[in-house]
PDB file of C-alpha atoms in Angstrom:
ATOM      1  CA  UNK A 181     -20.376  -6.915   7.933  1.00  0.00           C
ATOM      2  CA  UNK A 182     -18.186  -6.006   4.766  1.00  0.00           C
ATOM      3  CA  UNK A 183     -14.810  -4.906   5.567  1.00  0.00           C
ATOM      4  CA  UNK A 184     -15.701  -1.610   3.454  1.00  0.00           C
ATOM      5  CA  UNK A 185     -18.629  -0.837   6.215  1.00  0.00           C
ATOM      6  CA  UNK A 186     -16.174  -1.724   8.786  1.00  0.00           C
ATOM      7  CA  UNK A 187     -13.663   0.012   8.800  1.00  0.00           C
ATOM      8  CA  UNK A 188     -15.316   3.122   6.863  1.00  0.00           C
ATOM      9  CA  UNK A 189     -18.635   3.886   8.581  1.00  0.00           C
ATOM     10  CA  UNK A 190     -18.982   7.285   7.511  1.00  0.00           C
ATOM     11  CA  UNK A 191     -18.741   6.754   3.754  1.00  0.00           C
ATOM     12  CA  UNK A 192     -19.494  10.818   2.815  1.00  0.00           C
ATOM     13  CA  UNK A 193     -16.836  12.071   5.328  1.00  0.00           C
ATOM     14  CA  UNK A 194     -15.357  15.065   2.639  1.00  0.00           C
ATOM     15  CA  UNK A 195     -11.755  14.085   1.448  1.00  0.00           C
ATOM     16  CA  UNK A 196      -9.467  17.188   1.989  1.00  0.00           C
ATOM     17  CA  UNK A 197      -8.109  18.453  -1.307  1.00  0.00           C
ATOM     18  CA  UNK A 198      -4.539  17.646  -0.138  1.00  0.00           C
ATOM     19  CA  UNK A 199      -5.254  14.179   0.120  1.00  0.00           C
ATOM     20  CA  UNK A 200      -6.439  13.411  -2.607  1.00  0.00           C
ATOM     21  CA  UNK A 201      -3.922  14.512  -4.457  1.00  0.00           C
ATOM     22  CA  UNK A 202      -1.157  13.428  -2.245  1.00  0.00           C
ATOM     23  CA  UNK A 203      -2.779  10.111  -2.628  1.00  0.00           C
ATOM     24  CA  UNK A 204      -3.964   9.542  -5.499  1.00  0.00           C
ATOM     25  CA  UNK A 205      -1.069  11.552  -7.214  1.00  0.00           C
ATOM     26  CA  UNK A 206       0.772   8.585  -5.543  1.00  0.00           C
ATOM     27  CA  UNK A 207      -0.762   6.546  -7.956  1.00  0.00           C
ATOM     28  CA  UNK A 208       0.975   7.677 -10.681  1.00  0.00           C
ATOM     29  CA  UNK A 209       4.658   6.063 -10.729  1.00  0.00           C
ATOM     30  CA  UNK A 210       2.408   2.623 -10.362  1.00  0.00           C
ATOM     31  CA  UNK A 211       0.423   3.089 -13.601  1.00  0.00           C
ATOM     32  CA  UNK A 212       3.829   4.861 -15.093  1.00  0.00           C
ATOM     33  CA  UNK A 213       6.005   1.802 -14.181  1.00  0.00           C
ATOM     34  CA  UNK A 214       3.188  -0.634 -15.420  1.00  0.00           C
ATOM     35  CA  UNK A 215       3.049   1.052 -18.343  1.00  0.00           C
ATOM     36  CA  UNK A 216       6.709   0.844 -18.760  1.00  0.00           C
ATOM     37  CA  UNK A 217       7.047  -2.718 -18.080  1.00  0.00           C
ATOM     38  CA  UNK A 218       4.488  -2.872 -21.660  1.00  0.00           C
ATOM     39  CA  UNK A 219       6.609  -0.588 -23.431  1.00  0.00           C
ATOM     40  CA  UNK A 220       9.963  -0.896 -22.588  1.00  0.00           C
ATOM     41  CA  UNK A 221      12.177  -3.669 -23.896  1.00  0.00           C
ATOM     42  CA  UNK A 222      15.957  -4.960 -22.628  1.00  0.00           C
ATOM     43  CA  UNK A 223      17.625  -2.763 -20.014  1.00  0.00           C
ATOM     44  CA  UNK A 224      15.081   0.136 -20.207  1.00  0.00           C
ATOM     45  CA  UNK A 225      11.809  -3.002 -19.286  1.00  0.00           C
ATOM     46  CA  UNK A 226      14.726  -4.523 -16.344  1.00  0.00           C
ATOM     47  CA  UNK A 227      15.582  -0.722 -14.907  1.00  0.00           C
ATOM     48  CA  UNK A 228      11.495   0.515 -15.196  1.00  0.00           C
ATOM     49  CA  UNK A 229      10.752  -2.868 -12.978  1.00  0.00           C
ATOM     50  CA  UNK A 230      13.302  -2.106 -10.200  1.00  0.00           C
ATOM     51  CA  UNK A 231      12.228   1.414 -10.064  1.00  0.00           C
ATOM     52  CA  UNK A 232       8.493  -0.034  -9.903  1.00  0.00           C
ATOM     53  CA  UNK A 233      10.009  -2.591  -7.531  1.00  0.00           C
ATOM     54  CA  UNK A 234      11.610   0.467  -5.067  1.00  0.00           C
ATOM     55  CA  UNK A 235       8.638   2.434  -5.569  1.00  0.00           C
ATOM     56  CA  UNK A 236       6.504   0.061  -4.565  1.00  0.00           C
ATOM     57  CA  UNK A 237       8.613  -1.030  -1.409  1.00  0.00           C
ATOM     58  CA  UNK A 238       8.745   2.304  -0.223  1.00  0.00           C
ATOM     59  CA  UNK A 239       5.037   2.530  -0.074  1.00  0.00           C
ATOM     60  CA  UNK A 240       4.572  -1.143   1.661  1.00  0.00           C
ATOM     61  CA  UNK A 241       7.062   0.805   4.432  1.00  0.00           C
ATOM     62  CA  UNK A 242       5.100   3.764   4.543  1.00  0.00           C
ATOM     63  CA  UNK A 243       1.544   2.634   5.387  1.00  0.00           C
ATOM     64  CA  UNK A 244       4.025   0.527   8.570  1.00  0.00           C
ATOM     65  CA  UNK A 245       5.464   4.218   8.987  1.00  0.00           C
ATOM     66  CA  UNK A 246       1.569   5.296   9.713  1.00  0.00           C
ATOM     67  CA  UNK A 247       1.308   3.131  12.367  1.00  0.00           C
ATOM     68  CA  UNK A 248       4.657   3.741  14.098  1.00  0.00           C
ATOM     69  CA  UNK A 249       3.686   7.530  14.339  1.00  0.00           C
ATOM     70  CA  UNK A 250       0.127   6.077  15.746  1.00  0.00           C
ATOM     71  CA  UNK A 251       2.114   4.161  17.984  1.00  0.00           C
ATOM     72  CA  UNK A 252       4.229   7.227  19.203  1.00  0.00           C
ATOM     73  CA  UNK A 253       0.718   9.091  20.239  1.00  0.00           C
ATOM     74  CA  UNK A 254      -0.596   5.801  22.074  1.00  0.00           C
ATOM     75  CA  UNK A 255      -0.783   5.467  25.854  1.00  0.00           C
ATOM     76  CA  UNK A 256       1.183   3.845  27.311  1.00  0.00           C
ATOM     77  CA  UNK A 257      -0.912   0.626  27.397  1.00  0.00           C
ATOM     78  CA  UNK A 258      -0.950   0.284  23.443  1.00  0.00           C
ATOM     79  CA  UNK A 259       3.038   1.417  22.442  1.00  0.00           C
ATOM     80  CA  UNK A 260       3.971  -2.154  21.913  1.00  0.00           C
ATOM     81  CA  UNK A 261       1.263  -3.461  20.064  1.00  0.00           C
ATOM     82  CA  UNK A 262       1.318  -0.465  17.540  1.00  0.00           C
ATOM     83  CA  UNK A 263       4.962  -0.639  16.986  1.00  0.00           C
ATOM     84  CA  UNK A 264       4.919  -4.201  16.810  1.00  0.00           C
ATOM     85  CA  UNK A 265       2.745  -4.276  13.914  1.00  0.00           C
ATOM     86  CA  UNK A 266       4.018  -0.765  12.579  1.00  0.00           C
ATOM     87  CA  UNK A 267       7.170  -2.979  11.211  1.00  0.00           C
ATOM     88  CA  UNK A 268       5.476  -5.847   9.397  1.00  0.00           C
ATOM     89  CA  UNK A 269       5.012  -3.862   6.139  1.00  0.00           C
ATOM     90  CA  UNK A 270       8.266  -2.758   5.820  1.00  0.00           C
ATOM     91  CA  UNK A 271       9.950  -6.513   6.520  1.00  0.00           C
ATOM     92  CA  UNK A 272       7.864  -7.563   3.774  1.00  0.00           C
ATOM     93  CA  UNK A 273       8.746  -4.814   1.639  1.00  0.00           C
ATOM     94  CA  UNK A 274      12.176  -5.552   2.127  1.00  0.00           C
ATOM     95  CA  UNK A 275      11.752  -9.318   1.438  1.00  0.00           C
ATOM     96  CA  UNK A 276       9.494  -8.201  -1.775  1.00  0.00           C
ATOM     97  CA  UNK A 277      12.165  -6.023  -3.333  1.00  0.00           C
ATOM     98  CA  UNK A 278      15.021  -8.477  -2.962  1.00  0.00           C
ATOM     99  CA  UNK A 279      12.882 -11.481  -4.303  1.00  0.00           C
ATOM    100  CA  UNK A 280      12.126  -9.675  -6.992  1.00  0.00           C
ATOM    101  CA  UNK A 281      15.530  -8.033  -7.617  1.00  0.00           C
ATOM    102  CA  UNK A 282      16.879 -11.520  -7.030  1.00  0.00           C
ATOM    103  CA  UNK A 283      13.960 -14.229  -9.331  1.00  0.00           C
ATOM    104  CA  UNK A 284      12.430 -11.389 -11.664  1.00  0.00           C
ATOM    105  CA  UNK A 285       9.833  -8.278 -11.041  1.00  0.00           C
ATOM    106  CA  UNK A 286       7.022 -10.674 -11.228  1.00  0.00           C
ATOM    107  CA  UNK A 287       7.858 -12.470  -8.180  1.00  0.00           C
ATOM    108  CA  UNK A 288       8.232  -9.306  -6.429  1.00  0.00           C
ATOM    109  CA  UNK A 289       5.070  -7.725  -8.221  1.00  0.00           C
ATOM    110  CA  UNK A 290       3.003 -10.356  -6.695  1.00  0.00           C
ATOM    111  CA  UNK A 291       4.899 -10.494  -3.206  1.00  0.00           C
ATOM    112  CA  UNK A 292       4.210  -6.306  -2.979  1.00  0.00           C
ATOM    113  CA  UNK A 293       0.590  -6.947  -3.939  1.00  0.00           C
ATOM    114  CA  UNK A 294       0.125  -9.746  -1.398  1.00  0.00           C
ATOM    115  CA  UNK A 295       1.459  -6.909   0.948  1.00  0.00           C
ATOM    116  CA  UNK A 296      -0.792  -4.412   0.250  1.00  0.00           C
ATOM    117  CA  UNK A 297      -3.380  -6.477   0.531  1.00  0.00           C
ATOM    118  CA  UNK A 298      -2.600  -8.779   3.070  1.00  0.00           C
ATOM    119  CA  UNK A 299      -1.846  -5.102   5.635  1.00  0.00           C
ATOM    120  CA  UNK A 300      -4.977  -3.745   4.218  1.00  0.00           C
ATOM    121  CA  UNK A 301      -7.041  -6.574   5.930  1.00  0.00           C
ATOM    122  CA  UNK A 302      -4.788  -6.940   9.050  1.00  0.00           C
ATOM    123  CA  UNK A 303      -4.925  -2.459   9.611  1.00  0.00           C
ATOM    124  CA  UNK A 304      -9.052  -2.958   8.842  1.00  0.00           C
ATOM    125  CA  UNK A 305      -9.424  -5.954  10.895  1.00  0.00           C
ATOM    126  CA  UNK A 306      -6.748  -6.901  13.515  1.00  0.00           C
ATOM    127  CA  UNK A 307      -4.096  -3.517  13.947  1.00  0.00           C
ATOM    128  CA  UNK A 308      -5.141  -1.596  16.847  1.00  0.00           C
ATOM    129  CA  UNK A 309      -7.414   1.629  15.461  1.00  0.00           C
ATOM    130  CA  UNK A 310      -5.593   4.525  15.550  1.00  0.00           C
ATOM    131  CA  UNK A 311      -6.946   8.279  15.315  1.00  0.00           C
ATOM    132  CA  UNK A 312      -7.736   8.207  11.960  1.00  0.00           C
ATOM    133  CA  UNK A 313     -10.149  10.804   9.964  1.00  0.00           C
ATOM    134  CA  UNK A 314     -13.330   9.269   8.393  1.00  0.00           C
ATOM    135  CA  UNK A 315     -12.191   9.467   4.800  1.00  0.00           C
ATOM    136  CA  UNK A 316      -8.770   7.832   5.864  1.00  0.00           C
ATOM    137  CA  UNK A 317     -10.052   4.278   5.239  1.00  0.00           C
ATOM    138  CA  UNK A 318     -11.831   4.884   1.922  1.00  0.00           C
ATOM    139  CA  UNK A 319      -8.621   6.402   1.067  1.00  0.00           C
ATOM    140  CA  UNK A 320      -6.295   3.667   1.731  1.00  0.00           C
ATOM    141  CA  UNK A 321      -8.754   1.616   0.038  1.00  0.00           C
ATOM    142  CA  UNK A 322      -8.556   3.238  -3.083  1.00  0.00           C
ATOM    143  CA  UNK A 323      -5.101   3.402  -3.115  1.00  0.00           C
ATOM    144  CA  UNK A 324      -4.134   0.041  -2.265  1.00  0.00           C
ATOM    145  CA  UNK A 325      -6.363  -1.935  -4.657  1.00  0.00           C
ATOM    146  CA  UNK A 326      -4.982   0.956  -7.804  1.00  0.00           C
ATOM    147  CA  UNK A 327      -1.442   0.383  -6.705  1.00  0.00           C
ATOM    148  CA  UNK A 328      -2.115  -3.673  -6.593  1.00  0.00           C
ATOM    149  CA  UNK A 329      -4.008  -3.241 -10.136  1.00  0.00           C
ATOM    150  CA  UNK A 330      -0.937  -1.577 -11.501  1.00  0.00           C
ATOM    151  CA  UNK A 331       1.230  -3.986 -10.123  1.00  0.00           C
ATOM    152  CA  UNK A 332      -0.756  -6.980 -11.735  1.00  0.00           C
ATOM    153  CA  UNK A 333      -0.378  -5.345 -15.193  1.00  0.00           C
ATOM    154  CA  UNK A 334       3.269  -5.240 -14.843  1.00  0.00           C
ATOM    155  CA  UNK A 335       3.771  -8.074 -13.788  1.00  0.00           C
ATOM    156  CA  UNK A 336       1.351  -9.479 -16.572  1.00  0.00           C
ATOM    157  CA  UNK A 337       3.491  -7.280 -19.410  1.00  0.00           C
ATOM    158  CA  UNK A 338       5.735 -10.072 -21.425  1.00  0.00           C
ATOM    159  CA  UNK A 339       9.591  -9.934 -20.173  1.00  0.00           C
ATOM    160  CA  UNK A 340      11.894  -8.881 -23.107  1.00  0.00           C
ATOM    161  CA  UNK A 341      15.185 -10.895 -23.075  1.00  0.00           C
TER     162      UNK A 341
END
């Protein structure tokens, strides 16, 4: 079974008007910064990819953030396992922003797009479900593989000395 069919069974569940653009409205710092990191030369290209950088941290920490209010509703049985993996995203956003503060926004680019990816599978596949609506999943979908996208042109953009 795809993971799309998965972990989104009802594929025509409507998607609230405050989601969408919430979410997808979300979206647009990512295609700003990438299109900043083309732009942009010297300090203005280095301050656009730490902003992109923060931005993009702060999301990684968010979708954890999901799960730790999941994990505040569960019974008792569950608490552990949904905070548990409630913090992963936001370790590795932490370890993405300083690698790429640290080596260059390419390193931490890729590191926040392994992220998103990488909790994408484990919240389809392995995190405990959590009371999700049925356009949730498409959602995150959506969102994670435009935020990676924009990621991957910015970190593709040529660094300006």
């Amino acid at each position: 079974m795809a993971l799309d069919d998965r972990d989104d069974p009802d594929r025509t569940a409507p998607l609230p008007a405050a989601a969408a653009w919430l979410g997808y409205g979300g979206l647009l710092p990512f295609a700003a910064g990438a299109a900043g990191a083309w732009l942009a030369s010297g300090f203005a290209q280095a301050a656009i990819g730490a902003a992109l950088l923060c931005y993009g941290g702060a999301i990684l920490s968010f979708l954890g953030g999901i799960h730790w209010g999941w994990g505040a509703q569960a019974g008792a049985d569950r608490v552990a396992a949904r905070l548990g993996w409630s913090v992963l995203p936001s370790l590795w956003a932490a370890a993405a922003m300083t690698a790429g503060l640290l080596t260059g926004p390419r390193v931490g680019y890729g590191a926040l797009v392994a992220g998103l990816l990488l909790w994408r599978l484990l919240e389809a596949a392995v995190c405990p479900p959590g009371p999700v609506a049925p356009w949730y999943p498409r959602l995150r979908r959506h969102l994670t593989f435009g935020a990676s996208a924009c990621l991957v042109l910015a970190a593709l953009a040529p660094q300006s000395a």
